[in-house]
């Protein structure tokens, strides 16, 4: 009886609607792709001394998410306007809703003064999103960004080609992605 219930639950979850998965970057001129620590593919773009490592996820039931790790190997601080972060695909455009600097956030240590990320961008009531990120010389900043759903009538789907506009100190860079299903866990 228990075996039948477990099998039924597995079949129901396999038939249920997806909630998204990873966005797999596509190598292109100006975009390099490598494997991250957790096995996900990571895209990297460069603008002078500033680079951005990017991973992203898609959803068919809600917003999209992007993790950006900016590194400044230059001698002067870099300033990046995060309000231009956006995704486009067959289901429309997803715009940045909020972004938080998680650089020194650590929930696993005993301290409590470093548990909250610092909000650096939030979309206002008037629909505008503006948020300046300063990256000092020789520093890194880890940004966790949440984007809107693609539209109210269409959602992303596995296999969709998605373009991400990544804010950089000069002009945004474009990274192409393909929406993938999450890997199934072995039992």
PDB file of N, CA, C and O in Angstrom, residues 12-39:
ATOM      1  N   UNK A  12       2.087  11.756 -10.129  1.00  0.00           N
ATOM      2  CA  UNK A  12       1.375  13.027 -10.119  1.00  0.00           C
ATOM      3  C   UNK A  12       2.325  14.200 -10.254  1.00  0.00           C
ATOM      4  O   UNK A  12       2.052  15.152 -10.989  1.00  0.00           O
ATOM      5  N   UNK A  13       3.466  14.170  -9.561  1.00  0.00           N
ATOM      6  CA  UNK A  13       4.417  15.276  -9.675  1.00  0.00           C
ATOM      7  C   UNK A  13       5.065  15.290 -11.047  1.00  0.00           C
ATOM      8  O   UNK A  13       5.389  16.353 -11.567  1.00  0.00           O
ATOM      9  N   UNK A  14       5.232  14.148 -11.669  1.00  0.00           N
ATOM     10  CA  UNK A  14       5.800  14.103 -13.011  1.00  0.00           C
ATOM     11  C   UNK A  14       4.842  14.676 -14.037  1.00  0.00           C
ATOM     12  O   UNK A  14       5.258  15.235 -15.050  1.00  0.00           O
ATOM     13  N   UNK A  15       3.542  14.579 -13.794  1.00  0.00           N
ATOM     14  CA  UNK A  15       2.537  15.084 -14.727  1.00  0.00           C
ATOM     15  C   UNK A  15       2.139  16.524 -14.439  1.00  0.00           C
ATOM     16  O   UNK A  15       1.461  17.142 -15.232  1.00  0.00           O
ATOM     17  N   UNK A  16       2.526  17.046 -13.285  1.00  0.00           N
ATOM     18  CA  UNK A  16       2.105  18.394 -12.937  1.00  0.00           C
ATOM     19  C   UNK A  16       2.883  19.433 -13.728  1.00  0.00           C
ATOM     20  O   UNK A  16       3.925  19.154 -14.289  1.00  0.00           O
ATOM     21  N   UNK A  17       2.337  20.626 -13.741  1.00  0.00           N
ATOM     22  CA  UNK A  17       2.935  21.721 -14.482  1.00  0.00           C
ATOM     23  C   UNK A  17       4.300  22.065 -13.909  1.00  0.00           C
ATOM     24  O   UNK A  17       4.495  22.109 -12.710  1.00  0.00           O
ATOM     25  N   UNK A  18       5.237  22.365 -14.777  1.00  0.00           N
ATOM     26  CA  UNK A  18       6.589  22.736 -14.379  1.00  0.00           C
ATOM     27  C   UNK A  18       6.590  24.107 -13.725  1.00  0.00           C
ATOM     28  O   UNK A  18       5.707  24.922 -13.974  1.00  0.00           O
ATOM     29  N   UNK A  19       7.572  24.373 -12.932  1.00  0.00           N
ATOM     30  CA  UNK A  19       7.748  25.711 -12.394  1.00  0.00           C
ATOM     31  C   UNK A  19       9.027  26.327 -12.926  1.00  0.00           C
ATOM     32  O   UNK A  19       9.483  27.327 -12.419  1.00  0.00           O
ATOM     33  N   UNK A  20       9.621  25.741 -13.941  1.00  0.00           N
ATOM     34  CA  UNK A  20      10.799  26.329 -14.568  1.00  0.00           C
ATOM     35  C   UNK A  20      12.029  25.486 -14.399  1.00  0.00           C
ATOM     36  O   UNK A  20      11.964  24.282 -14.176  1.00  0.00           O
ATOM     37  N   UNK A  21      13.165  26.150 -14.516  1.00  0.00           N
ATOM     38  CA  UNK A  21      14.440  25.466 -14.424  1.00  0.00           C
ATOM     39  C   UNK A  21      15.574  26.411 -14.768  1.00  0.00           C
ATOM     40  O   UNK A  21      15.393  27.627 -14.851  1.00  0.00           O
ATOM     41  N   UNK A  22      16.759  25.863 -14.989  1.00  0.00           N
ATOM     42  CA  UNK A  22      17.912  26.714 -15.286  1.00  0.00           C
ATOM     43  C   UNK A  22      17.862  27.270 -16.707  1.00  0.00           C
ATOM     44  O   UNK A  22      17.275  26.668 -17.600  1.00  0.00           O
ATOM     45  N   UNK A  23      18.468  28.419 -16.879  1.00  0.00           N
ATOM     46  CA  UNK A  23      18.716  28.960 -18.206  1.00  0.00           C
ATOM     47  C   UNK A  23      20.165  28.627 -18.540  1.00  0.00           C
ATOM     48  O   UNK A  23      21.077  28.988 -17.801  1.00  0.00           O
ATOM     49  N   UNK A  24      20.363  27.901 -19.637  1.00  0.00           N
ATOM     50  CA  UNK A  24      21.707  27.468 -20.030  1.00  0.00           C
ATOM     51  C   UNK A  24      22.283  28.468 -21.026  1.00  0.00           C
ATOM     52  O   UNK A  24      21.714  28.684 -22.097  1.00  0.00           O
ATOM     53  N   UNK A  25      23.427  29.111 -20.673  1.00  0.00           N
ATOM     54  CA  UNK A  25      23.997  30.117 -21.559  1.00  0.00           C
ATOM     55  C   UNK A  25      24.559  29.501 -22.841  1.00  0.00           C
ATOM     56  O   UNK A  25      24.974  28.345 -22.863  1.00  0.00           O
ATOM     57  N   UNK A  26      24.564  30.324 -23.885  1.00  0.00           N
ATOM     58  CA  UNK A  26      25.082  29.919 -25.185  1.00  0.00           C
ATOM     59  C   UNK A  26      26.335  30.741 -25.468  1.00  0.00           C
ATOM     60  O   UNK A  26      26.293  31.981 -25.410  1.00  0.00           O
ATOM     61  N   UNK A  27      27.452  30.070 -25.767  1.00  0.00           N
ATOM     62  CA  UNK A  27      28.692  30.776 -26.095  1.00  0.00           C
ATOM     63  C   UNK A  27      28.497  31.563 -27.382  1.00  0.00           C
ATOM     64  O   UNK A  27      27.828  31.116 -28.314  1.00  0.00           O
ATOM     65  N   UNK A  28      29.060  32.759 -27.428  1.00  0.00           N
ATOM     66  CA  UNK A  28      28.968  33.646 -28.585  1.00  0.00           C
ATOM     67  C   UNK A  28      30.143  34.614 -28.512  1.00  0.00           C
ATOM     68  O   UNK A  28      30.817  34.684 -27.476  1.00  0.00           O
ATOM     69  N   UNK A  29      30.404  35.365 -29.564  1.00  0.00           N
ATOM     70  CA  UNK A  29      31.462  36.372 -29.478  1.00  0.00           C
ATOM     71  C   UNK A  29      31.214  37.310 -28.295  1.00  0.00           C
ATOM     72  O   UNK A  29      30.124  37.850 -28.142  1.00  0.00           O
ATOM     73  N   UNK A  30      32.194  37.441 -27.421  1.00  0.00           N
ATOM     74  CA  UNK A  30      32.073  38.280 -26.237  1.00  0.00           C
ATOM     75  C   UNK A  30      31.444  37.597 -25.040  1.00  0.00           C
ATOM     76  O   UNK A  30      31.358  38.183 -23.970  1.00  0.00           O
ATOM     77  N   UNK A  31      30.991  36.347 -25.213  1.00  0.00           N
ATOM     78  CA  UNK A  31      30.368  35.589 -24.122  1.00  0.00           C
ATOM     79  C   UNK A  31      31.101  34.256 -23.994  1.00  0.00           C
ATOM     80  O   UNK A  31      31.126  33.464 -24.924  1.00  0.00           O
ATOM     81  N   UNK A  32      31.709  34.023 -22.831  1.00  0.00           N
ATOM     82  CA  UNK A  32      32.332  32.726 -22.578  1.00  0.00           C
ATOM     83  C   UNK A  32      31.462  31.943 -21.614  1.00  0.00           C
ATOM     84  O   UNK A  32      30.804  32.512 -20.748  1.00  0.00           O
ATOM     85  N   UNK A  33      31.468  30.631 -21.766  1.00  0.00           N
ATOM     86  CA  UNK A  33      30.651  29.751 -20.931  1.00  0.00           C
ATOM     87  C   UNK A  33      31.567  28.755 -20.235  1.00  0.00           C
ATOM     88  O   UNK A  33      32.442  28.163 -20.865  1.00  0.00           O
ATOM     89  N   UNK A  34      31.359  28.580 -18.940  1.00  0.00           N
ATOM     90  CA  UNK A  34      32.117  27.601 -18.159  1.00  0.00           C
ATOM     91  C   UNK A  34      31.164  26.888 -17.214  1.00  0.00           C
ATOM     92  O   UNK A  34      29.984  27.213 -17.141  1.00  0.00           O
ATOM     93  N   UNK A  35      31.696  25.921 -16.481  1.00  0.00           N
ATOM     94  CA  UNK A  35      30.876  25.188 -15.522  1.00  0.00           C
ATOM     95  C   UNK A  35      31.108  25.754 -14.133  1.00  0.00           C
ATOM     96  O   UNK A  35      32.242  25.946 -13.702  1.00  0.00           O
ATOM     97  N   UNK A  36      30.018  26.035 -13.429  1.00  0.00           N
ATOM     98  CA  UNK A  36      30.105  26.568 -12.075  1.00  0.00           C
ATOM     99  C   UNK A  36      30.341  25.478 -11.055  1.00  0.00           C
ATOM    100  O   UNK A  36      30.373  24.286 -11.374  1.00  0.00           O
ATOM    101  N   UNK A  37      30.481  25.878  -9.801  1.00  0.00           N
ATOM    102  CA  UNK A  37      30.746  24.950  -8.699  1.00  0.00           C
ATOM    103  C   UNK A  37      29.657  23.898  -8.542  1.00  0.00           C
ATOM    104  O   UNK A  37      29.928  22.761  -8.202  1.00  0.00           O
ATOM    105  N   UNK A  38      28.402  24.287  -8.783  1.00  0.00           N
ATOM    106  CA  UNK A  38      27.283  23.365  -8.604  1.00  0.00           C
ATOM    107  C   UNK A  38      26.912  22.611  -9.869  1.00  0.00           C
ATOM    108  O   UNK A  38      25.914  21.919  -9.920  1.00  0.00           O
ATOM    109  N   UNK A  39      27.735  22.742 -10.927  1.00  0.00           N
ATOM    110  CA  UNK A  39      27.469  22.033 -12.173  1.00  0.00           C
ATOM    111  C   UNK A  39      26.675  22.825 -13.175  1.00  0.00           C
ATOM    112  O   UNK A  39      26.574  22.440 -14.330  1.00  0.00           O
TER     113      UNK A  39
END
